[in-house]
JSON list of C-alpha atoms in Angstrom, two decimals:
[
{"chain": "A", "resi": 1, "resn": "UNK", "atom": "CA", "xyz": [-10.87, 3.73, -22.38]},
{"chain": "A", "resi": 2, "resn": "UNK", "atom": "CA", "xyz": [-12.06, 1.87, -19.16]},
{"chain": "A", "resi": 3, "resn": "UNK", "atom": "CA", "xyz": [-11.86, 3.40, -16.16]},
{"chain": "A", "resi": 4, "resn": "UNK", "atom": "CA", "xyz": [-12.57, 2.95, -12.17]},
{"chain": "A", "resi": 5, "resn": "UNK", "atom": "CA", "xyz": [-13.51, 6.06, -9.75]},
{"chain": "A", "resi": 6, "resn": "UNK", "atom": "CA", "xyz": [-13.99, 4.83, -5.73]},
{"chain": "A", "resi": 7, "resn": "UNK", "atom": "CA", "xyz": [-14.55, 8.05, -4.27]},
{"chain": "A", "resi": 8, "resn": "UNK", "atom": "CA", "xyz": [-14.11, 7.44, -0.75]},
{"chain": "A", "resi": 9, "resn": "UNK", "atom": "CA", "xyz": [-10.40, 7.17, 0.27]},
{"chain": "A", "resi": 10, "resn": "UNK", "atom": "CA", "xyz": [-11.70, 5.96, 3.60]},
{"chain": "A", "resi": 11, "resn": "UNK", "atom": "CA", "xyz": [-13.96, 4.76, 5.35]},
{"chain": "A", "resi": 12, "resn": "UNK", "atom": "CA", "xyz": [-14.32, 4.47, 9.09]},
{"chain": "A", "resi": 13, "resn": "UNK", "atom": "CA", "xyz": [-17.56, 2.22, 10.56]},
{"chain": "A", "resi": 14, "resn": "UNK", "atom": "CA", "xyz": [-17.71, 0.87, 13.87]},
{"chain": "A", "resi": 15, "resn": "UNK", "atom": "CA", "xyz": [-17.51, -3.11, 14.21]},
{"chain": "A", "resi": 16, "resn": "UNK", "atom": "CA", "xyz": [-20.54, -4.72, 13.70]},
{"chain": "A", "resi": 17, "resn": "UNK", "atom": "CA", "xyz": [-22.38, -1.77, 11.33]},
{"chain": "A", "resi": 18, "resn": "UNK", "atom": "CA", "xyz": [-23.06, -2.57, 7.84]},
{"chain": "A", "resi": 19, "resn": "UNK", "atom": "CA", "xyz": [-20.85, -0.56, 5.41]},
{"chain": "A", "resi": 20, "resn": "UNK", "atom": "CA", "xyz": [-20.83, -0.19, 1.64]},
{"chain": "A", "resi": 21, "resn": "UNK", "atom": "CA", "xyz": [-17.90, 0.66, -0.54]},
{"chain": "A", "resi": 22, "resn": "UNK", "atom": "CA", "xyz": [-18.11, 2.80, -3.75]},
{"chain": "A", "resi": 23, "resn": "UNK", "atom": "CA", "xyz": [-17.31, 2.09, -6.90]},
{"chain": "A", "resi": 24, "resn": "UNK", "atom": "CA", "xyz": [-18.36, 3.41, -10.19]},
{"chain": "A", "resi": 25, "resn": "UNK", "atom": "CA", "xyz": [-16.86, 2.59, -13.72]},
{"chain": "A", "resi": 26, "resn": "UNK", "atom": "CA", "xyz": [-17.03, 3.38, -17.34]},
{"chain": "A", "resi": 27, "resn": "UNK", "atom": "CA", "xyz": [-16.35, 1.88, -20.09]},
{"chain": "A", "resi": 28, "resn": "UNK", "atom": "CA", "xyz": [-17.55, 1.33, -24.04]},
{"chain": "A", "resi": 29, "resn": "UNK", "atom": "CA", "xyz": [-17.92, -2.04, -23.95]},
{"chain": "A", "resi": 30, "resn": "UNK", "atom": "CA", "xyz": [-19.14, -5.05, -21.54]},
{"chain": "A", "resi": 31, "resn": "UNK", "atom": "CA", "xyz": [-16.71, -5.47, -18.72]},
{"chain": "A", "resi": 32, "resn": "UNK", "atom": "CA", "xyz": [-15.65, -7.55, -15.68]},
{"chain": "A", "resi": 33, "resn": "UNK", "atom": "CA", "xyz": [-16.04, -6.48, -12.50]},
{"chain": "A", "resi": 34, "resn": "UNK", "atom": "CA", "xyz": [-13.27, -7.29, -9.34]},
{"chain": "A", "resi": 35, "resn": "UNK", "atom": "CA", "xyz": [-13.42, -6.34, -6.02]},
{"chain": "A", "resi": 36, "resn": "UNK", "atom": "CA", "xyz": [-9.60, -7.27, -4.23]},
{"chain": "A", "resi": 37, "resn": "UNK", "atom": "CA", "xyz": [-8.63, -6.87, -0.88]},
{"chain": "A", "resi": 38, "resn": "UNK", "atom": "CA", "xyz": [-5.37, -5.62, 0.67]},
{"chain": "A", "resi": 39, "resn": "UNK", "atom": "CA", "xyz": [-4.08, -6.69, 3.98]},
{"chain": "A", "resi": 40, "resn": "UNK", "atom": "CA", "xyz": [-0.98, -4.58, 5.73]},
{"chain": "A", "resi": 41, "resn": "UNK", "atom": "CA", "xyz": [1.95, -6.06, 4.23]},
{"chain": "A", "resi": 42, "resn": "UNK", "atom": "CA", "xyz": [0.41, -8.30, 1.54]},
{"chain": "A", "resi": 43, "resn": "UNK", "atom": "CA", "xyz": [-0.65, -8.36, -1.69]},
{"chain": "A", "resi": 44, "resn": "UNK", "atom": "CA", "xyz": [-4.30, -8.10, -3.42]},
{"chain": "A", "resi": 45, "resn": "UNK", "atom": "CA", "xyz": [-6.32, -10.86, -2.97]},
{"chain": "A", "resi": 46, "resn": "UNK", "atom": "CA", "xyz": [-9.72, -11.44, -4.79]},
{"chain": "A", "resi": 47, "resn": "UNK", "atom": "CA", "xyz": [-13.26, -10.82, -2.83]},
{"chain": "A", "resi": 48, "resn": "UNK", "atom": "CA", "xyz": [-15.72, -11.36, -5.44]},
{"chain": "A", "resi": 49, "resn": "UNK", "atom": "CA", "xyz": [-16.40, -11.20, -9.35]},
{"chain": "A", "resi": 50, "resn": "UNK", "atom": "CA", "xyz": [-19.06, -10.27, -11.45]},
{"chain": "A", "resi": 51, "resn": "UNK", "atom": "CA", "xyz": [-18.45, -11.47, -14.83]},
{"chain": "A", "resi": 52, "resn": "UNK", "atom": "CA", "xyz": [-22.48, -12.15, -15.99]},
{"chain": "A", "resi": 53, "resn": "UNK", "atom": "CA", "xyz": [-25.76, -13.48, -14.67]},
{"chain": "A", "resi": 54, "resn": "UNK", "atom": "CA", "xyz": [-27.10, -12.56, -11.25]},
{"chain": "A", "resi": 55, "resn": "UNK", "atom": "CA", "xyz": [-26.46, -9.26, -10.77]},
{"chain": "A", "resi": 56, "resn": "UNK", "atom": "CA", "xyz": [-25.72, -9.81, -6.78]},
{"chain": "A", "resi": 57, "resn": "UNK", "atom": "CA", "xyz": [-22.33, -11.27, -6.30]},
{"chain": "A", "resi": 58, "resn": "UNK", "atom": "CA", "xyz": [-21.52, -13.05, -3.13]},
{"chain": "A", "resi": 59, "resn": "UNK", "atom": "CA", "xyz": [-17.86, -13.70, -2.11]},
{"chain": "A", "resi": 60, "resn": "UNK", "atom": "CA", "xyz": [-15.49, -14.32, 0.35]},
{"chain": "A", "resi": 61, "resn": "UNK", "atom": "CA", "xyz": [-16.16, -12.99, 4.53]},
{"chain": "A", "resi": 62, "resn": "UNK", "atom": "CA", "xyz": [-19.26, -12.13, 4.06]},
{"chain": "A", "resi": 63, "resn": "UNK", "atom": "CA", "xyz": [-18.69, -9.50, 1.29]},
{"chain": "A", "resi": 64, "resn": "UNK", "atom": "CA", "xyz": [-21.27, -8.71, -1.19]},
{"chain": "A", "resi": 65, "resn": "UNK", "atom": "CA", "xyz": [-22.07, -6.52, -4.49]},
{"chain": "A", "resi": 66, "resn": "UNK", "atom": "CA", "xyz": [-24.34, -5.58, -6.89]},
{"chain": "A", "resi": 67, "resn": "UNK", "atom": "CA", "xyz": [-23.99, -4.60, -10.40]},
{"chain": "A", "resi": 68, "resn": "UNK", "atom": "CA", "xyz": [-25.75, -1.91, -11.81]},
{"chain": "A", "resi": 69, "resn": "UNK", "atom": "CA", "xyz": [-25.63, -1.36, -15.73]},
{"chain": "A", "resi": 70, "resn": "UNK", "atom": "CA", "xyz": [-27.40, 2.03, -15.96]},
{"chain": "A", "resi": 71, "resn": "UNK", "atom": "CA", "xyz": [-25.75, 3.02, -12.83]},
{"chain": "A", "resi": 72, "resn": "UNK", "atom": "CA", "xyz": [-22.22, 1.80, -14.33]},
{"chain": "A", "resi": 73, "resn": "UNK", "atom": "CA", "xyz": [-21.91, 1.07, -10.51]},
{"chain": "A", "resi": 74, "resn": "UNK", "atom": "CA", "xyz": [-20.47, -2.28, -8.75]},
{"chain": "A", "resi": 75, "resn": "UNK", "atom": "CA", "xyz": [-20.93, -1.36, -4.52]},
{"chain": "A", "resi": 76, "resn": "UNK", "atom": "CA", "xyz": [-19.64, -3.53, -2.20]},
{"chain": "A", "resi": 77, "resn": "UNK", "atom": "CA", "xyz": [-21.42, -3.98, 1.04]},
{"chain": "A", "resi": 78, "resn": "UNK", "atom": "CA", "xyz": [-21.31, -6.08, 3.68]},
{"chain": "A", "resi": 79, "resn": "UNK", "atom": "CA", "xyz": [-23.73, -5.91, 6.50]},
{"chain": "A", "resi": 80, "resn": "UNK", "atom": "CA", "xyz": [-21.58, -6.55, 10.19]},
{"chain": "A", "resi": 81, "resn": "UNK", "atom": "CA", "xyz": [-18.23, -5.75, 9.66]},
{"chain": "A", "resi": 82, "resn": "UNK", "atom": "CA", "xyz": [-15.41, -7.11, 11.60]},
{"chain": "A", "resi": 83, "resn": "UNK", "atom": "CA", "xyz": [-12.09, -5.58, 13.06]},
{"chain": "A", "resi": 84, "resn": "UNK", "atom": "CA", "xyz": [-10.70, -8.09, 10.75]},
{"chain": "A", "resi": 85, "resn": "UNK", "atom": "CA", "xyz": [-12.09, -6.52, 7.68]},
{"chain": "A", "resi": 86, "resn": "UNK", "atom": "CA", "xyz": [-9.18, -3.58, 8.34]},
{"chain": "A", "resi": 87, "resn": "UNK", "atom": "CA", "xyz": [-7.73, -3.37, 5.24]},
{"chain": "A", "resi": 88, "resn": "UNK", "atom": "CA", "xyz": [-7.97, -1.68, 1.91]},
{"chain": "A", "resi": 89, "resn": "UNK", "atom": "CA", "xyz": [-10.38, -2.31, -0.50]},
{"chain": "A", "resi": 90, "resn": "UNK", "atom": "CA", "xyz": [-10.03, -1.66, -4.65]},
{"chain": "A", "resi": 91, "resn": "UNK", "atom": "CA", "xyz": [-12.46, -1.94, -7.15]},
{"chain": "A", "resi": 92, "resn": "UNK", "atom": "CA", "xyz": [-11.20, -3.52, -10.69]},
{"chain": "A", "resi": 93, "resn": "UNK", "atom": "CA", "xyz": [-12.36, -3.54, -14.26]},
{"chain": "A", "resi": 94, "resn": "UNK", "atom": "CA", "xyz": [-11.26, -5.57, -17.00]},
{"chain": "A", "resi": 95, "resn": "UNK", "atom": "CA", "xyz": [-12.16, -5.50, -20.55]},
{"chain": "A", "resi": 96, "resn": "UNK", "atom": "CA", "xyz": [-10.81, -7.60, -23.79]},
{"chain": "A", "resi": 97, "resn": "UNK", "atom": "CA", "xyz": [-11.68, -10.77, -24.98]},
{"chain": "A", "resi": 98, "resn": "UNK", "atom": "CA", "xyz": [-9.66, -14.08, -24.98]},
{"chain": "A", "resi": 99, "resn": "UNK", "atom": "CA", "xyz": [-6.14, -13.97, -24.18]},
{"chain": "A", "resi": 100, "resn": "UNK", "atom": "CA", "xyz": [-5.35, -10.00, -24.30]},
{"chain": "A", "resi": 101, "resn": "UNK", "atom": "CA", "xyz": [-6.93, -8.44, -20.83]},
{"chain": "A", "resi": 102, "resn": "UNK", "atom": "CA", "xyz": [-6.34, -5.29, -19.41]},
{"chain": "A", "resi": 103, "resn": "UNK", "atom": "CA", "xyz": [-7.28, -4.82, -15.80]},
{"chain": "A", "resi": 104, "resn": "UNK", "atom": "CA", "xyz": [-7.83, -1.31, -14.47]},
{"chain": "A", "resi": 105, "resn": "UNK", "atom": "CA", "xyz": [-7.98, -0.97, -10.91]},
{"chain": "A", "resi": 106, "resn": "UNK", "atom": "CA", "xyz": [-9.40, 1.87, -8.48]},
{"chain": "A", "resi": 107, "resn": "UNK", "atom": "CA", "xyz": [-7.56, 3.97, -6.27]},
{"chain": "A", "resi": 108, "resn": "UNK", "atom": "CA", "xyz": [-8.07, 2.42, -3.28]},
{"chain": "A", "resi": 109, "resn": "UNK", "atom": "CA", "xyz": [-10.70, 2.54, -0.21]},
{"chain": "A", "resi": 110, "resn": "UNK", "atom": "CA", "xyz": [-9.14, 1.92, 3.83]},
{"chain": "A", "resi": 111, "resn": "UNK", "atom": "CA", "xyz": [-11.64, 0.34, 5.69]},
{"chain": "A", "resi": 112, "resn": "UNK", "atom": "CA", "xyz": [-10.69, 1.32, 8.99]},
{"chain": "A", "resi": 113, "resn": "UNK", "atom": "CA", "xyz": [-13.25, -0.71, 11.47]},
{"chain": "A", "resi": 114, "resn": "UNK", "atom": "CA", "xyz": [-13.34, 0.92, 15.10]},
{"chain": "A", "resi": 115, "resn": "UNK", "atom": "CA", "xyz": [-14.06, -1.53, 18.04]},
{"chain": "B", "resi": 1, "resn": "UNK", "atom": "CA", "xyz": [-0.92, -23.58, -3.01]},
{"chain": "B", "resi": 2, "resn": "UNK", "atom": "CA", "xyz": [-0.31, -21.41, -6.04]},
{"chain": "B", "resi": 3, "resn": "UNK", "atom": "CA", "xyz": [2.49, -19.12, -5.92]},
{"chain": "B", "resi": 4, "resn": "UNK", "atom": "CA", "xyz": [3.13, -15.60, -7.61]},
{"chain": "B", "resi": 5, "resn": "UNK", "atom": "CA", "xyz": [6.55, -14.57, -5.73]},
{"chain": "B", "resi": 6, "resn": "UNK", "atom": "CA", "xyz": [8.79, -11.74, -5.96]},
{"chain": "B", "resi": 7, "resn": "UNK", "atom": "CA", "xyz": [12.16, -11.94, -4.88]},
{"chain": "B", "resi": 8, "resn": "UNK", "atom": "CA", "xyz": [12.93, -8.87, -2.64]},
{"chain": "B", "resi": 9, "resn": "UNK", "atom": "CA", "xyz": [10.29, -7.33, -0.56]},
{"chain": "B", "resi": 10, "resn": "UNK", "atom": "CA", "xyz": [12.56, -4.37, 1.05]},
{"chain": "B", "resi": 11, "resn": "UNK", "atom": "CA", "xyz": [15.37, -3.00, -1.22]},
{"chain": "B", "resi": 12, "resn": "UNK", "atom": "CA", "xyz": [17.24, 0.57, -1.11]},
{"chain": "B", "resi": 13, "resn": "UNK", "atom": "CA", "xyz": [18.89, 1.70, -3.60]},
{"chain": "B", "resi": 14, "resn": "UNK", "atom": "CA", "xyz": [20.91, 4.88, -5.29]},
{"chain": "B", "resi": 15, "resn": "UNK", "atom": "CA", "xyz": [19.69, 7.73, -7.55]},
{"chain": "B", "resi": 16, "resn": "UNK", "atom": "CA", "xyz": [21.60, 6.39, -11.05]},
{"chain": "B", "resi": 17, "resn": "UNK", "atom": "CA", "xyz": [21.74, 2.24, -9.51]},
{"chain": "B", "resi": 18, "resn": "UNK", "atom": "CA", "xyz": [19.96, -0.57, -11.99]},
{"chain": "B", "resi": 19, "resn": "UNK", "atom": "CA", "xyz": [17.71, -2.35, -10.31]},
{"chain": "B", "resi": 20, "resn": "UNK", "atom": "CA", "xyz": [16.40, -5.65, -11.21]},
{"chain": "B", "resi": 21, "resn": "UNK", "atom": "CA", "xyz": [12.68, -6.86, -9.84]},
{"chain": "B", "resi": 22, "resn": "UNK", "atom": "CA", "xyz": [11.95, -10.65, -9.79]},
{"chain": "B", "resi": 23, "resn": "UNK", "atom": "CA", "xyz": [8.44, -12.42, -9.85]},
{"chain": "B", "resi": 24, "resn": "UNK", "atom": "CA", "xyz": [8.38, -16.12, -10.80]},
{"chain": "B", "resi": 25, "resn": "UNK", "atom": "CA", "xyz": [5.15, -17.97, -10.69]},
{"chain": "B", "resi": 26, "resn": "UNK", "atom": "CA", "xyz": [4.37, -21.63, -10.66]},
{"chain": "B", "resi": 27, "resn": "UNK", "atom": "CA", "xyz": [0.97, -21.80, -12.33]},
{"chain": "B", "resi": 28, "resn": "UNK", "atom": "CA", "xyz": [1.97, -22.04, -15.80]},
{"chain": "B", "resi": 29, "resn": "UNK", "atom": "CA", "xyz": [0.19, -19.14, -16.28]},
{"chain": "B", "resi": 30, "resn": "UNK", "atom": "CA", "xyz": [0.63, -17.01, -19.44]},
{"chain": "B", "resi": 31, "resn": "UNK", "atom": "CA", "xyz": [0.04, -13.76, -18.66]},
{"chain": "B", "resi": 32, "resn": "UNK", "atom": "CA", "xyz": [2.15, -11.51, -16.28]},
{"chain": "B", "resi": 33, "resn": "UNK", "atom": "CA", "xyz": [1.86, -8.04, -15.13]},
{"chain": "B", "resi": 34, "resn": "UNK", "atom": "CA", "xyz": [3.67, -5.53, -13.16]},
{"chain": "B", "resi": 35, "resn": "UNK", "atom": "CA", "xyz": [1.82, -2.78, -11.22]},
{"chain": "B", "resi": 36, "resn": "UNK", "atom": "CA", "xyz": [3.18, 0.00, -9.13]},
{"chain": "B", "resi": 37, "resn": "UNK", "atom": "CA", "xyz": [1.24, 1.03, -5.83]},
{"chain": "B", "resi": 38, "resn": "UNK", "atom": "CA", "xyz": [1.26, 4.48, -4.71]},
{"chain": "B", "resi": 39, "resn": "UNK", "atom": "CA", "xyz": [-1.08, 5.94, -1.90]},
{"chain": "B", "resi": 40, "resn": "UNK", "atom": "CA", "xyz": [-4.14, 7.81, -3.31]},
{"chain": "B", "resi": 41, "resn": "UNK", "atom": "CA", "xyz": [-3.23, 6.81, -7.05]},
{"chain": "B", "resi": 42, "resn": "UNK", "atom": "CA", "xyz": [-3.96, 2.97, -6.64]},
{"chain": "B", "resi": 43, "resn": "UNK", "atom": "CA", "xyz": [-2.66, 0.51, -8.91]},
{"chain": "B", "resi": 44, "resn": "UNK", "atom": "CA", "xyz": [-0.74, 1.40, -12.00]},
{"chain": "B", "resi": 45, "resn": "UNK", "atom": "CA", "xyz": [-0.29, -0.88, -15.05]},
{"chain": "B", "resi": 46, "resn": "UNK", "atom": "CA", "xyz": [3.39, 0.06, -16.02]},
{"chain": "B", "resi": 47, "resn": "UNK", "atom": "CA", "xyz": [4.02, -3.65, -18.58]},
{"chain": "B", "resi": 48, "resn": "UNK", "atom": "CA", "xyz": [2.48, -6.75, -18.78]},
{"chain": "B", "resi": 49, "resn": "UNK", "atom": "CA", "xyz": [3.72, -9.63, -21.27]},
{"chain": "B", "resi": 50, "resn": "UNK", "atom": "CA", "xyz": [1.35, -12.82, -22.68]},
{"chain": "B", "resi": 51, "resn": "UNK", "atom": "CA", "xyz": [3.71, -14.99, -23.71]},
{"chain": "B", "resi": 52, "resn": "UNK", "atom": "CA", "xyz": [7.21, -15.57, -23.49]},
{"chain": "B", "resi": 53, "resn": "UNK", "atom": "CA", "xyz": [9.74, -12.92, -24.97]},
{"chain": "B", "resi": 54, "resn": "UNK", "atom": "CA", "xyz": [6.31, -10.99, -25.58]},
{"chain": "B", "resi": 55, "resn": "UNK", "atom": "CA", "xyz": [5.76, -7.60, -23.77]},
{"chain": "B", "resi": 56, "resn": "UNK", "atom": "CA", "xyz": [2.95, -4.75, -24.28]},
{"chain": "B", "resi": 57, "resn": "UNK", "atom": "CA", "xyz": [3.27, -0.97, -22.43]},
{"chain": "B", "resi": 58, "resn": "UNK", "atom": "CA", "xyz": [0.85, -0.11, -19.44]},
{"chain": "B", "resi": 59, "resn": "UNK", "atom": "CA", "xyz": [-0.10, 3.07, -18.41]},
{"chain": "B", "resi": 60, "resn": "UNK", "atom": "CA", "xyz": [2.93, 4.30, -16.95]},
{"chain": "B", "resi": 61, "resn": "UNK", "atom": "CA", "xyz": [6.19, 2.84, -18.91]},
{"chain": "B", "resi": 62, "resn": "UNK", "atom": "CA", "xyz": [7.95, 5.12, -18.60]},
{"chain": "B", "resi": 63, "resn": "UNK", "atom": "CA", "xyz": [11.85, 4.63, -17.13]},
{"chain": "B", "resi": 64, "resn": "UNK", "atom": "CA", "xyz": [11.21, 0.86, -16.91]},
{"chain": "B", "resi": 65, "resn": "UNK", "atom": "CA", "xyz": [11.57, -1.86, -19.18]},
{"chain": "B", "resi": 66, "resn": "UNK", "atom": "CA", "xyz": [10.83, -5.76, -18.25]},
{"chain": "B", "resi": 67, "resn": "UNK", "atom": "CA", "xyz": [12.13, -9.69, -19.56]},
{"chain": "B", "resi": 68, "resn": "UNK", "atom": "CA", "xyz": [10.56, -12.65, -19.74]},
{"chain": "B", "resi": 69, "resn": "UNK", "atom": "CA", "xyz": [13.24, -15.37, -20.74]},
{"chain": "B", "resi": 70, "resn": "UNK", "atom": "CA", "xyz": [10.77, -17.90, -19.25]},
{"chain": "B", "resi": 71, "resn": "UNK", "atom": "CA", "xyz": [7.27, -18.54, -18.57]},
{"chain": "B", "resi": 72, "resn": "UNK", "atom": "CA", "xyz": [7.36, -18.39, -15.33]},
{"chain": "B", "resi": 73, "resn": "UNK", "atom": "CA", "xyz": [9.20, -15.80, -14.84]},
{"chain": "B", "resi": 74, "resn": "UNK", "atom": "CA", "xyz": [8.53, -11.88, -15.46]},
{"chain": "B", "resi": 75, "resn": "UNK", "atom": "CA", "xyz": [11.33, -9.18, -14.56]},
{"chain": "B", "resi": 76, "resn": "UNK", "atom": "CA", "xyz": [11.57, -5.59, -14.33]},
{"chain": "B", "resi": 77, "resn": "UNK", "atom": "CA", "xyz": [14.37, -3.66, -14.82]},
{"chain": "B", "resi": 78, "resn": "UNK", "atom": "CA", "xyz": [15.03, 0.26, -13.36]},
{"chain": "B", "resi": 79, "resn": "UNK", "atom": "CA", "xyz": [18.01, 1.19, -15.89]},
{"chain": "B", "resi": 80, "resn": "UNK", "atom": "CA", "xyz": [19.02, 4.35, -13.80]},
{"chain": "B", "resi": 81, "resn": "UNK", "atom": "CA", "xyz": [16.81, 4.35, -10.48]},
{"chain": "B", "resi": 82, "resn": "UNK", "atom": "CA", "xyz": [14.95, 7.82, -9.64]},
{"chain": "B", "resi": 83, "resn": "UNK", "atom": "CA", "xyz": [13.59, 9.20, -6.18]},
{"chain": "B", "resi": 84, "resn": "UNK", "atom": "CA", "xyz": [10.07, 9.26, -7.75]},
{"chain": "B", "resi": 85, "resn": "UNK", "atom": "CA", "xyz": [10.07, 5.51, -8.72]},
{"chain": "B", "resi": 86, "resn": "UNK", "atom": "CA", "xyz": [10.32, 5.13, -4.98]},
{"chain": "B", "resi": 87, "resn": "UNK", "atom": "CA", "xyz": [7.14, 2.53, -4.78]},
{"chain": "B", "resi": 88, "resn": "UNK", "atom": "CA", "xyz": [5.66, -0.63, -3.74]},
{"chain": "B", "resi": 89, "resn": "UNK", "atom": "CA", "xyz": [5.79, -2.92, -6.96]},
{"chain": "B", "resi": 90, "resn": "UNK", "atom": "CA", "xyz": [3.30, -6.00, -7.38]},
{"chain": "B", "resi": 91, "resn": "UNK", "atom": "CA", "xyz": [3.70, -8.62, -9.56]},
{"chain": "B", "resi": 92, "resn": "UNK", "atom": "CA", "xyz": [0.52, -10.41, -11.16]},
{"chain": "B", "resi": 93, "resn": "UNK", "atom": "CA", "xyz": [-0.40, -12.91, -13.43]},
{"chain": "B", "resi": 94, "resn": "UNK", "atom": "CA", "xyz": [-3.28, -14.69, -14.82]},
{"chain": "B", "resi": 95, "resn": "UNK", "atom": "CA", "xyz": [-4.18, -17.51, -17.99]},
{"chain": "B", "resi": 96, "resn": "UNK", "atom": "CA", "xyz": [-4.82, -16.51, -20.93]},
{"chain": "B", "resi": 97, "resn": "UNK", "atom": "CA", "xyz": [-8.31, -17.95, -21.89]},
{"chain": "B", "resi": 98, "resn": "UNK", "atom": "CA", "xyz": [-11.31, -16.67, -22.80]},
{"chain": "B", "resi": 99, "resn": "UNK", "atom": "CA", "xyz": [-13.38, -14.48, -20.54]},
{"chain": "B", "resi": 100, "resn": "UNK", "atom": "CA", "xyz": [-12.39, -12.87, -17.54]},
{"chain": "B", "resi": 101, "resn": "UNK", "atom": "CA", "xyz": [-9.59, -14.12, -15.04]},
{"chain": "B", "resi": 102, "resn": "UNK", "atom": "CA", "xyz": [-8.21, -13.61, -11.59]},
{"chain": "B", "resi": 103, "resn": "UNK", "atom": "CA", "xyz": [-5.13, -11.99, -10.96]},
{"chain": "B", "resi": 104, "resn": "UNK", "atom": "CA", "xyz": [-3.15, -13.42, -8.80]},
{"chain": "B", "resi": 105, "resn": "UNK", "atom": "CA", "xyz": [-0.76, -11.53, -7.10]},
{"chain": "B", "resi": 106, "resn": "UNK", "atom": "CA", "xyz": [2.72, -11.55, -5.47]},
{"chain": "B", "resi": 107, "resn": "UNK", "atom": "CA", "xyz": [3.48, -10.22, -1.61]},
{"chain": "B", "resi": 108, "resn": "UNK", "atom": "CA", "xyz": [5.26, -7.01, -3.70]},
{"chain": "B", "resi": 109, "resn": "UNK", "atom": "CA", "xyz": [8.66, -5.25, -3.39]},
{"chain": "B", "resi": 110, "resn": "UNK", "atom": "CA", "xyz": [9.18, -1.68, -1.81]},
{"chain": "B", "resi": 111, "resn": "UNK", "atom": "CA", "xyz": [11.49, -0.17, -3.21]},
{"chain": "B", "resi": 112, "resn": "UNK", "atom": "CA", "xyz": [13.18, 2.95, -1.91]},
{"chain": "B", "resi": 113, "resn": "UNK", "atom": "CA", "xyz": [15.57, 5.27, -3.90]},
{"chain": "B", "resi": 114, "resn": "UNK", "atom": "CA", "xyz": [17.41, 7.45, -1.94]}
]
């Protein structure tokens, strides 16, 4: 069975230092990779995918992360953060093929940025 | 824009009340999830349906059940509300094709059981 660990509950950084996120998965068979993006009061939105290929993944406000097969790791990192980046943060795995997809999600990381 | 939307996003209801969660979407999307959030445990998977009338248990089923009538619409269903299903509840969905695919999620329901 897949599953996602992101060990840091939060994190606090002060606006404009670089910060990475943790995430580590497992799984027995090849996987997607999500990283989504809570705002107060909304729902998840996507920041990036890794589905195959490069194994750096750019996405959306400057968020970045790298894939790591023999560190079953997928980091996200980004490298000036704003006090717009407040928000939480969850790491997301999906395995299947074709139409039947299960998506296992993280437990969550606050980014709290500190002017 | 495409739209995932649930239908309450603040209810309160009674230990013992049915309660009745509404997400339609307007993607034509086949696939449609429901996920409870709870600090420090993340997102749950507690149904998720493919097709129409079709419905497969999550992780966490348990003292929920869900409809889906219509495509675009996915419902769940508290028979006899509970304090501990006090929760934020997101609604997702996604197309069924090959490889991987976004979820796309709704603004979510908190729902309180007093």
């Amino acid at each position: 069975a897949q599953s996602v660990t992101q060990l840091d509950s939060q994190v606090p950084v002060f606006e404009e230092a670089p910060v990475e996120l943790r995430c580590n998965y497992s799984s027995s068979v090849s996987v997607y990779l999500f990283w989504y993006v809570q705002y107060p009061n909304q729902g998840l939105q996507l920041l990036l995918k890794y589905l195959s290929g490069s194994t750096l993944v750019k996405g959306i406000n400057g968020f970045e992360a790298e894939f790591n097969k023999s560190q079953t790791s997928f980091h996200l990192r980004k490298p000036s953060v704003h006090i717009s980046d407040t928000a939480e943060y969850f790491c997301a795995v999906s395995e299947g093929a074709g139409g039947y997809q299960k998506v296992t999600f993280g437990t969550g990381t606050k980014l709290q940025v500190i002017p | 824009d495409v739209k995932v939307t649930q239908s309450s996003r603040y209810l309160v209801k009674r230990t013992g009340e049915k309660v009745f969660l509404e997400c339609v979407q307007d993607m034509d999307h086949e696939n449609m999830f429901w996920y409870r959030q709870d600090p420090g445990l993340g997102l749950r998977l507690i149904y998720f349906s493919y097709d129409v009338k079709m419905k497969e248990k999550g992780d966490i089923p348990e003292g929920y059940s869900v409809s889906r009538e219509k495509k675009e619409r996915f419902s769940l269903i508290l028979e006899s509300a509970s304090t501990n299903q006090t929760s934020m509840y997101l609604c997702a969905s996604t197309l069924r094709a090959s490889g991987a695919n976004v979820l796309t999620f709704g603004a979510g329901s908190r729902l309180t059981v007093l």
